[in-house]
């Protein structure tokens, strides 16, 4: 087989040949992988015997479960239209087997990949390296030759940027916080772990290749370096400092693990689940710069096993402090909405958008109400070295990495710094710290559609950028003395069911009045995430827009217009539209949902149900937090005062 093949292109081609309708996962393409559940717990040796006597190959456990395993059949095509029913029946007939399910193949794409030409950059680095080493050896500034081009670490106006619009990493480094003792897994197309800027920080024990089922997640060769994606992401986090190679990582003393899982002719639920559940007590952060197709018409998200892996991670990972999942919000541009991506819009993940080095939203950025914060992806067009400088394949360097693919690893690096400062942080602590310390800085929407808004708790947010750009110095400073937030609860605030017809001239306005489970064990007083599970069909799904307004008057656009989405059949079925914009508000009162068409043509639709789910705490998460420097953490001071007012009004 030609080594340069791109598997996602192959999958699409097969879909076209089969005359399928492509809806995110291109119909039901089947793989040669099977999920097998036994009636009772069995040893891996016993599972291997079952696989062998039925003509299958044993792959491994699913989520480390003693009763769930993955098999494959080597005589079955890796990708085919029809189910292999005889093989499934054969497994089901085995007396030890309770359930056997052939795995569906679906598309998962890297975000921000563009072919890069690195030769001029490499030669320039080689020319400059000795000069840089001599000038910076004693200056306290990293002597890595690309450091001066890493404007996302220190923006001095390079490539047309705005000075000081950066991640403020030096403030963390100056207090000795560099990511020590933290491991981030790069879930991607592999990592060049022999790269001189990475191998010292490579955690081989926590690494694995789920595409080839071995312990060596090295990228597969292609002529156009298509599989350089994971290596570039890894360098942003953990590239070694002061070694005279490429640049320096955000958390340059942290470790990176390679989880190669994005390079096969399909993606399956089991590959995703095993990747996200891999060694949750040895991996602290999982960084994902991929997702469903960013084509503006896909509605897709994690399947059953993957959801189990994520939920298990946040509940039990890191010694029950919770695994931290960082997700790139997507590269579908203004014609897509990341609330249609079930990974980026999950409350278990931290969804990261990107900004350019002058504070604008990039042309490929998606917007949605589930985005928590932003980092950086590339500089202004037309400037040399405007991309993200990082490591590249085969020991080389690049200054042209871009997309929200570049943004998510930067966030993972900042979170590694926070965990170095305070290893006891939970996954929810990290989200609260992100909300409180992210900055508006110079971020703005050049089109003027999405302005900065203050929510009912006094927190400033933006539909494009979430709560602002991550600030490493501030998150480390606040993390040092952070008290873990109180227990989290879930409350079903109410449901509306029926057949509510609407059209281009008449919108739907529905309300739910809630006491937020007052007096019950799961009462919510202080909000974190808010989900609206909605079932709706429309003559043109892409023209639907939805808005949710909280009792404190905060309006969230939970679905924007998607011009490319012409679906008239599937609609949304109990899809969890999520918003973070009401963070720290009180949920008691009337919630209002508005569903309206944004179309010049006549459209019709029917909404069948809306269920409102509230997630948060019964105690103020900020009551016990210390404010050492009000200027640095003014958000914390504001929200604490608001919470004190609410408490006083109820006494």
XYZ file of C-alpha atoms in Angstrom:
651
model
C 0.000 0.000 0.000
C 1.246 3.499 -0.841
C 2.688 4.982 2.332
C 1.618 8.534 1.474
C -2.089 7.787 1.559
C -4.366 9.975 3.685
C -6.886 7.730 5.369
C -9.688 10.287 5.686
C -9.504 10.957 1.937
C -9.715 7.201 1.330
C -12.771 6.951 3.574
C -14.532 9.766 1.727
C -13.675 8.207 -1.625
C -15.160 4.888 -0.542
C -18.269 6.695 0.626
C -18.683 8.346 -2.770
C -18.124 5.053 -4.578
C -20.795 3.452 -2.421
C -23.128 6.385 -3.240
C -23.619 7.154 0.415
C -24.952 10.301 1.998
C -22.103 11.796 4.020
C -23.412 12.901 7.377
C -20.304 13.234 9.503
C -19.428 9.546 9.559
C -20.406 8.747 5.924
C -23.131 6.259 6.690
C -22.336 2.902 8.240
C -18.870 1.962 7.016
C -17.817 -1.163 8.879
C -14.327 -2.110 10.110
C -12.564 -5.370 10.935
C -12.732 -4.571 14.677
C -15.175 -6.119 17.181
C -16.214 -5.141 20.693
C -16.613 -8.325 22.740
C -18.218 -8.498 26.183
C -18.023 -11.689 28.236
C -20.663 -12.979 30.640
C -18.093 -12.896 33.441
C -14.650 -11.473 34.052
C -11.973 -13.377 32.154
C -8.197 -13.170 31.990
C -6.477 -11.798 28.856
C -5.196 -15.325 28.241
C -8.751 -16.710 28.252
C -9.890 -13.908 25.945
C -7.038 -14.762 23.569
C -8.204 -18.375 23.479
C -11.765 -17.290 22.590
C -10.409 -15.068 19.825
C -8.194 -17.821 18.437
C -10.794 -20.596 18.392
C -13.194 -18.309 16.499
C -10.642 -17.175 13.941
C -10.069 -13.707 15.422
C -6.969 -11.876 16.639
C -6.859 -10.602 20.211
C -6.149 -6.834 20.440
C -6.585 -5.982 24.114
C -8.852 -4.867 26.914
C -11.405 -2.087 26.534
C -10.966 0.577 29.234
C -8.974 -1.963 31.252
C -12.162 -3.906 31.921
C -11.761 -7.653 32.706
C -14.993 -8.452 30.854
C -14.649 -6.239 27.745
C -12.146 -6.832 24.949
C -11.293 -5.793 21.422
C -10.831 -8.394 18.673
C -10.067 -8.018 14.989
C -10.486 -10.353 12.021
C -7.664 -10.141 9.496
C -9.623 -11.709 6.631
C -12.242 -8.951 6.835
C -11.534 -5.722 4.950
C -10.450 -2.838 7.171
C -13.279 -0.777 5.710
C -16.395 -2.091 4.009
C -20.020 -1.113 3.492
C -21.730 -4.257 4.782
C -21.678 -5.783 8.225
C -19.856 -9.126 8.551
C -22.842 -10.891 10.069
C -21.453 -14.488 9.991
C -18.403 -13.490 12.029
C -20.539 -11.662 14.579
C -22.827 -14.688 14.910
C -19.798 -16.909 15.374
C -18.622 -14.841 18.338
C -22.095 -14.623 19.850
C -22.388 -18.413 19.681
C -19.377 -18.849 21.943
C -20.662 -19.826 25.419
C -18.384 -17.304 27.157
C -19.483 -14.342 25.024
C -22.392 -12.152 26.062
C -22.201 -9.484 23.347
C -20.269 -8.958 20.099
C -20.537 -5.746 18.065
C -18.686 -4.997 14.846
C -17.248 -1.482 15.029
C -18.446 1.319 12.769
C -15.813 3.465 11.065
C -16.189 7.243 11.184
C -14.157 10.304 10.235
C -12.057 12.247 12.716
C -9.917 15.056 11.291
C -6.853 16.945 12.427
C -7.556 20.597 12.982
C -5.504 23.269 11.322
C -3.409 21.024 9.102
C -1.961 22.773 6.061
C 0.996 21.542 3.979
C 4.095 23.340 5.247
C 7.387 23.933 3.496
C 10.032 23.879 6.161
C 13.318 23.913 4.273
C 13.891 27.709 4.351
C 13.072 27.758 8.065
C 15.425 24.899 8.801
C 18.333 26.481 6.955
C 17.732 29.827 8.661
C 17.727 28.128 12.067
C 21.021 26.440 11.275
C 22.558 29.771 10.280
C 21.331 31.579 13.388
C 21.865 28.920 16.028
C 25.454 29.685 16.986
C 24.797 33.419 17.116
C 21.770 32.936 19.371
C 23.680 30.659 21.729
C 26.466 33.179 22.113
C 24.182 36.188 22.674
C 21.702 34.595 25.094
C 23.720 32.135 27.135
C 24.069 34.502 30.079
C 21.036 36.737 29.563
C 18.388 34.690 31.396
C 16.476 34.462 28.114
C 16.079 30.994 26.540
C 18.865 30.421 24.044
C 16.688 28.332 21.736
C 16.959 29.828 18.240
C 13.202 30.076 17.583
C 12.350 31.609 20.955
C 12.320 35.139 19.566
C 9.747 33.979 17.007
C 7.475 32.386 19.615
C 5.329 35.485 19.906
C 2.638 33.455 21.685
C 5.078 33.133 24.618
C 6.314 36.718 24.543
C 4.707 39.146 22.120
C 6.937 42.138 21.434
C 5.183 43.015 18.201
C 6.728 40.307 16.031
C 4.934 39.573 12.753
C 2.636 42.574 13.212
C 1.403 41.517 16.627
C 0.259 43.548 19.632
C 2.916 43.721 22.380
C 2.027 41.817 25.567
C -0.787 39.911 23.860
C 0.591 36.501 24.797
C 0.320 33.658 27.317
C 2.418 35.498 29.938
C 4.494 32.367 30.572
C 7.558 34.219 31.852
C 5.663 35.227 35.000
C 5.210 31.519 35.784
C 8.763 30.581 34.849
C 10.168 33.362 37.038
C 8.714 31.726 40.166
C 10.178 28.344 39.214
C 7.005 26.830 37.731
C 7.930 25.017 34.516
C 5.687 21.933 34.381
C 7.762 19.552 36.481
C 6.093 16.228 37.287
C 3.224 16.669 34.782
C 2.566 14.451 31.743
C 0.434 15.511 28.787
C -0.729 12.922 26.268
C -0.781 14.028 22.626
C -3.721 12.121 21.110
C -2.841 12.466 17.457
C -0.970 10.933 14.493
C 2.120 10.086 16.542
C 5.090 11.934 18.038
C 8.671 12.043 16.775
C 10.045 11.013 20.153
C 13.596 10.942 18.784
C 13.504 14.673 18.080
C 16.386 16.341 19.984
C 13.981 18.897 21.430
C 11.549 16.237 22.688
C 13.270 12.990 23.633
C 14.459 14.229 27.056
C 10.830 14.987 27.969
C 9.278 11.910 26.349
C 7.339 9.598 28.682
C 7.703 6.234 26.974
C 5.886 4.340 29.716
C 2.681 6.338 29.192
C 2.832 6.186 25.376
C 1.115 3.758 23.024
C 0.222 3.290 19.361
C -3.488 2.482 19.019
C -3.280 2.617 15.233
C -0.735 -0.222 15.074
C -1.261 -1.749 18.548
C 2.303 -1.480 19.780
C 4.323 0.672 22.175
C 5.999 2.887 19.568
C 3.775 5.789 18.437
C 6.156 7.088 15.777
C 4.451 8.916 12.866
C 3.891 7.004 9.632
C 5.848 8.428 6.709
C 4.086 10.428 3.978
C 5.683 12.442 1.199
C 4.015 15.689 2.301
C 4.695 15.346 6.055
C 0.966 15.025 6.688
C 1.698 13.152 9.915
C 3.719 15.987 11.449
C 0.652 17.194 13.349
C 1.250 15.464 16.691
C 4.964 16.308 16.752
C 4.210 19.992 16.250
C 1.641 19.952 19.042
C 4.094 18.176 21.374
C 6.774 20.830 20.873
C 4.429 23.623 21.897
C 4.064 21.976 25.292
C 7.388 20.337 26.160
C 10.173 21.449 23.818
C 13.302 21.553 25.982
C 14.760 24.878 27.051
C 18.341 26.082 26.466
C 19.466 23.240 24.240
C 19.948 25.303 21.110
C 17.245 23.419 19.182
C 14.053 24.919 17.733
C 12.087 26.808 20.407
C 10.957 26.277 23.980
C 7.712 24.734 25.227
C 5.116 26.470 27.381
C 5.853 23.922 30.137
C 9.377 22.970 29.099
C 10.055 20.700 32.094
C 6.836 18.715 31.667
C 6.612 15.311 29.972
C 4.724 14.381 26.848
C 3.285 10.979 25.972
C 2.442 9.979 22.415
C -0.902 8.287 21.807
C -1.021 7.497 18.093
C -4.682 6.958 17.305
C -5.496 9.261 14.397
C -3.811 7.422 11.527
C -5.868 4.548 10.141
C -8.529 4.400 7.409
C -11.243 4.873 10.019
C -11.859 5.836 13.590
C -13.775 3.557 15.936
C -15.360 4.021 19.298
C -12.885 1.564 20.832
C -9.798 3.360 19.503
C -11.045 6.672 20.895
C -12.091 5.149 24.215
C -8.830 3.302 24.792
C -6.864 6.451 23.945
C -8.811 8.697 26.310
C -8.733 6.079 29.035
C -5.057 5.178 28.651
C -3.121 5.155 31.952
C -5.261 7.791 33.716
C -3.035 7.696 36.806
C 0.150 8.346 34.801
C -1.257 10.918 32.377
C -2.515 14.232 33.772
C -3.703 16.039 30.643
C -5.042 14.716 27.338
C -4.645 17.149 24.430
C -6.838 16.675 21.342
C -6.487 18.789 18.204
C -9.036 16.869 16.142
C -12.724 16.127 15.942
C -15.651 15.507 13.580
C -15.374 16.961 10.107
C -15.351 20.786 10.138
C -17.551 21.042 7.041
C -20.390 23.082 8.524
C -22.948 20.298 8.128
C -21.764 17.559 10.487
C -23.391 16.905 13.866
C -21.336 14.298 15.669
C -19.709 13.436 18.961
C -18.342 10.656 21.159
C -19.964 7.231 21.133
C -20.764 5.055 24.129
C -17.355 3.639 25.037
C -15.643 6.985 24.485
C -18.113 8.743 26.770
C -17.489 6.072 29.393
C -13.755 6.690 29.097
C -14.112 10.459 29.522
C -16.511 10.179 32.464
C -14.284 7.606 34.119
C -11.323 9.907 33.539
C -12.867 12.931 35.240
C -14.168 10.788 38.110
C -11.191 8.515 38.728
C -8.170 9.783 36.814
C -5.169 11.340 38.601
C -6.056 9.587 41.844
C -9.704 10.705 41.610
C -8.761 14.361 41.071
C -9.858 13.953 37.466
C -8.154 13.764 34.089
C -8.030 17.046 32.207
C -9.209 16.882 28.595
C -8.256 19.842 26.382
C -10.032 20.173 23.048
C -9.549 22.372 19.984
C -12.876 24.054 19.297
C -12.698 23.557 15.520
C -11.635 25.072 12.213
C -14.989 25.285 10.433
C -14.982 29.077 10.429
C -18.073 31.279 10.736
C -20.108 28.751 8.723
C -19.852 26.148 11.495
C -20.743 26.034 15.191
C -18.688 24.062 17.709
C -21.811 23.274 19.738
C -22.461 20.716 16.973
C -19.201 18.999 17.968
C -19.944 16.718 20.895
C -16.281 16.690 22.015
C -15.614 20.436 22.106
C -19.078 21.089 23.550
C -18.756 18.526 26.341
C -18.757 19.809 29.910
C -16.040 17.233 30.676
C -13.595 18.919 28.285
C -12.020 22.377 28.208
C -12.768 23.786 24.770
C -10.139 26.205 23.469
C -10.561 28.665 20.595
C -7.782 30.678 18.993
C -6.816 34.269 18.311
C -4.240 35.889 16.071
C -1.241 37.808 17.417
C -3.076 41.115 17.037
C -6.172 39.959 18.963
C -8.565 39.093 16.169
C -10.411 35.872 15.629
C -8.823 33.788 12.892
C -10.822 33.255 9.708
C -11.134 29.514 10.409
C -12.312 29.878 14.024
C -15.660 28.414 14.990
C -17.673 30.112 17.690
C -19.996 28.616 20.274
C -21.250 29.127 23.800
C -19.326 26.122 25.136
C -15.867 27.648 24.500
C -14.154 28.325 27.831
C -11.053 30.282 26.793
C -8.617 31.028 23.972
C -4.934 30.854 23.138
C -3.168 31.596 19.828
C -2.916 29.991 16.400
C -1.157 32.285 13.965
C -0.146 35.867 13.272
C -1.264 38.332 10.652
C -1.277 37.137 7.072
C 1.624 38.265 4.939
C 4.193 38.362 7.719
C 7.158 36.023 7.734
C 7.192 33.626 10.694
C 3.606 34.545 11.567
C 2.685 30.956 12.382
C 3.365 29.060 15.585
C 7.037 28.088 15.969
C 7.537 24.538 17.185
C 9.186 21.170 16.551
C 8.686 19.271 13.308
C 9.346 15.768 12.028
C 12.804 14.227 11.767
C 14.525 16.651 14.126
C 13.477 19.735 12.185
C 11.663 22.942 13.143
C 8.827 25.028 11.708
C 7.321 28.473 12.209
C 4.169 27.665 10.255
C 2.023 25.554 12.538
C -1.498 27.018 12.752
C -5.192 26.442 13.372
C -6.968 25.609 16.608
C -4.680 22.564 16.445
C -1.978 24.936 17.664
C -4.227 26.563 20.262
C -5.167 23.454 22.271
C -1.565 22.353 23.055
C -0.713 25.858 24.259
C -3.620 25.574 26.705
C -2.415 22.120 27.766
C 0.991 23.659 28.491
C -0.557 26.384 30.643
C -2.543 23.752 32.556
C 0.669 21.762 33.070
C 2.149 24.861 34.705
C -0.900 25.134 36.969
C -0.548 21.473 38.007
C 3.132 22.022 38.731
C 2.130 24.883 41.019
C -0.593 22.818 42.701
C -0.791 19.057 41.920
C -3.988 18.750 43.991
C -6.112 20.683 41.493
C -9.176 18.765 40.305
C -10.524 18.871 36.759
C -13.185 21.314 37.952
C -10.619 23.469 39.737
C -8.863 23.846 36.398
C -12.048 25.055 34.733
C -12.733 27.558 37.522
C -9.158 28.841 37.370
C -9.489 29.211 33.605
C -12.643 31.306 33.959
C -11.183 33.522 36.694
C -7.743 34.213 35.231
C -8.304 34.402 31.480
C -8.025 37.951 30.171
C -9.837 40.067 27.627
C -6.509 41.733 26.822
C -6.723 42.997 23.206
C -9.084 40.314 21.893
C -11.874 41.578 19.646
C -14.217 40.506 16.856
C -13.162 42.407 13.722
C -16.663 41.948 12.273
C -18.333 43.499 15.308
C -20.861 40.679 15.773
C -19.708 39.410 19.169
C -18.945 41.979 21.820
C -17.681 41.450 25.348
C -20.513 40.996 27.851
C -20.766 40.875 31.655
C -22.819 37.991 33.032
C -24.944 38.071 36.180
C -21.996 37.102 38.396
C -19.807 39.922 37.073
C -17.701 37.736 34.746
C -16.777 39.090 31.319
C -17.111 36.726 28.347
C -17.242 36.717 24.577
C -19.023 34.287 22.257
C -15.826 33.856 20.214
C -13.155 33.832 22.902
C -14.921 32.444 25.979
C -13.567 34.157 29.101
C -10.480 35.450 27.306
C -6.896 34.478 26.580
C -5.170 32.180 29.063
C -2.682 33.904 31.360
C -0.030 31.521 32.723
C 1.269 33.932 35.346
C -2.184 34.561 36.789
C -3.367 30.956 36.738
C -0.178 29.827 38.524
C -0.427 32.635 41.075
C -4.038 31.787 41.922
C -3.407 28.022 41.829
C -0.666 28.162 44.460
C -3.141 28.720 47.328
C -6.297 27.435 45.664
C -8.843 25.549 47.782
C -10.631 22.831 45.834
C -14.174 23.767 44.881
C -17.123 22.123 46.678
C -18.959 19.043 45.419
C -20.686 19.195 42.077
C -24.402 18.394 41.608
C -26.747 17.954 38.644
C -30.334 19.194 38.586
C -32.998 18.654 35.940
C -34.575 22.096 35.970
C -37.577 21.129 33.863
C -38.785 19.875 30.498
C -41.088 21.075 27.750
C -42.600 18.432 25.459
C -45.041 18.646 22.550
C -45.078 19.612 18.888
C -44.217 23.273 18.586
C -44.380 24.363 14.957
C -42.528 27.443 13.767
C -41.409 29.034 10.514
C -39.385 31.880 9.086
C -42.011 34.400 10.207
C -42.886 32.972 13.626
C -40.288 32.002 16.234
C -40.728 29.685 19.217
C -40.367 31.199 22.674
C -40.434 28.651 25.508
C -39.792 29.109 29.210
C -38.907 26.920 32.165
C -39.397 28.211 35.698
C -37.135 26.442 38.155
C -36.212 26.471 41.807
C -33.024 24.566 40.870
C -34.061 21.511 42.927
C -34.547 23.587 46.087
C -34.547 21.498 49.253
C -33.339 18.372 47.495
C -29.971 16.673 47.822
C -28.988 17.886 44.349
C -29.936 21.541 44.765
C -27.859 23.985 42.668
C -27.048 27.473 43.943
C -23.979 28.378 41.879
C -23.814 27.458 38.211
C -21.046 25.966 36.145
C -22.313 24.313 32.943
C -25.857 24.566 31.560
C -27.147 22.046 29.026
C -30.244 22.215 26.835
C -31.185 18.801 25.436
C -33.262 19.647 22.373
C -35.071 17.600 19.727
C -36.029 19.604 16.657
C -36.448 19.088 12.916
C -36.432 21.712 10.202
C -36.818 22.031 6.453
C -33.230 23.343 6.520
C -31.301 22.593 9.709
C -28.512 25.041 8.919
C -30.877 28.020 9.109
C -31.820 27.264 12.715
C -30.553 29.575 15.451
C -31.203 29.175 19.181
C -30.786 31.486 22.155
C -30.944 30.682 25.868
C -31.419 33.458 28.438
C -30.734 32.851 32.127
C -32.807 34.221 35.040
C -30.047 36.824 35.553
C -30.430 38.051 31.969
C -27.356 36.446 30.368
C -28.086 35.582 26.751
C -26.228 32.692 25.100
C -26.391 31.828 21.421
C -26.411 28.042 21.740
C -26.701 27.479 17.973
C -25.713 29.798 15.138
C -26.589 29.687 11.446
C -24.658 27.085 9.428
C -25.154 27.953 5.734
C -23.776 24.641 4.410
C -26.083 22.428 6.467
C -29.005 21.551 4.183
C -30.303 18.658 6.308
C -34.090 18.324 6.262
C -34.420 14.837 7.738
C -32.346 14.210 10.852
C -32.436 17.521 12.696
C -31.249 17.263 16.308
C -32.344 14.462 18.652
C -31.837 15.244 22.340
C -28.636 17.045 21.378
C -26.907 18.638 24.420
C -26.373 22.294 23.514
C -24.102 23.667 26.226
C -23.228 27.117 27.501
C -20.598 28.314 29.975
C -21.768 31.935 29.811
C -23.816 31.757 33.011
C -20.833 30.594 35.073
C -21.194 31.398 38.796
C -24.729 32.784 38.368
C -27.697 31.738 40.491
C -30.011 29.488 38.430
C -33.314 30.110 40.226
C -36.009 31.753 38.103
C -37.156 31.750 34.481
C -35.015 30.373 31.660
C -36.087 31.358 28.141
C -35.367 29.471 24.924
C -35.872 31.177 21.568
C -35.718 29.131 18.369
C -35.788 31.177 15.165
C -34.865 30.765 11.512
C -32.158 32.969 10.046
C -33.142 32.688 6.398
C -34.312 34.765 3.450
C -36.322 31.796 2.220
C -39.395 30.303 3.846
C -38.478 27.509 6.262
C -40.569 25.383 8.611
C -39.736 23.341 11.674
C -41.035 21.496 14.706
C -39.548 21.369 18.190
C -40.461 18.227 20.116
C -38.774 18.608 23.479
C -36.404 20.734 25.541
C -34.883 19.573 28.816
C -32.807 21.997 30.876
C -29.954 20.546 32.942
C -28.083 22.606 35.526
C -24.623 21.698 36.829
C -22.915 23.400 39.738
C -22.476 23.541 43.491
C -24.490 24.262 46.618
C -21.721 26.277 48.236
C -19.933 29.234 46.719
C -16.780 27.868 45.051
C -14.968 31.139 45.808
C -15.879 31.805 49.431
C -12.651 30.280 50.761
C -10.329 31.561 48.045
C -7.728 34.157 48.939
C -7.246 37.326 46.929
C -3.587 38.195 47.308
C -3.521 40.751 44.537
C -6.860 42.252 43.529
C -5.320 43.780 40.424
C -4.295 40.335 39.189
C -7.461 38.497 40.110
C -10.133 41.163 39.890
C -12.608 38.624 38.495
C -12.384 36.627 41.716
C -13.034 39.719 43.810
C -16.055 40.701 41.709
C -17.712 37.300 41.779
C -17.052 36.846 45.506
C -18.847 40.114 46.190
C -21.789 39.022 44.023
C -22.021 35.699 45.851
C -21.919 37.470 49.209
C -24.800 39.691 48.097
C -26.882 36.684 47.098
C -26.195 34.938 50.398
C -27.080 38.057 52.394
C -30.338 38.548 50.461
C -31.509 35.053 51.456
C -30.769 35.367 55.145
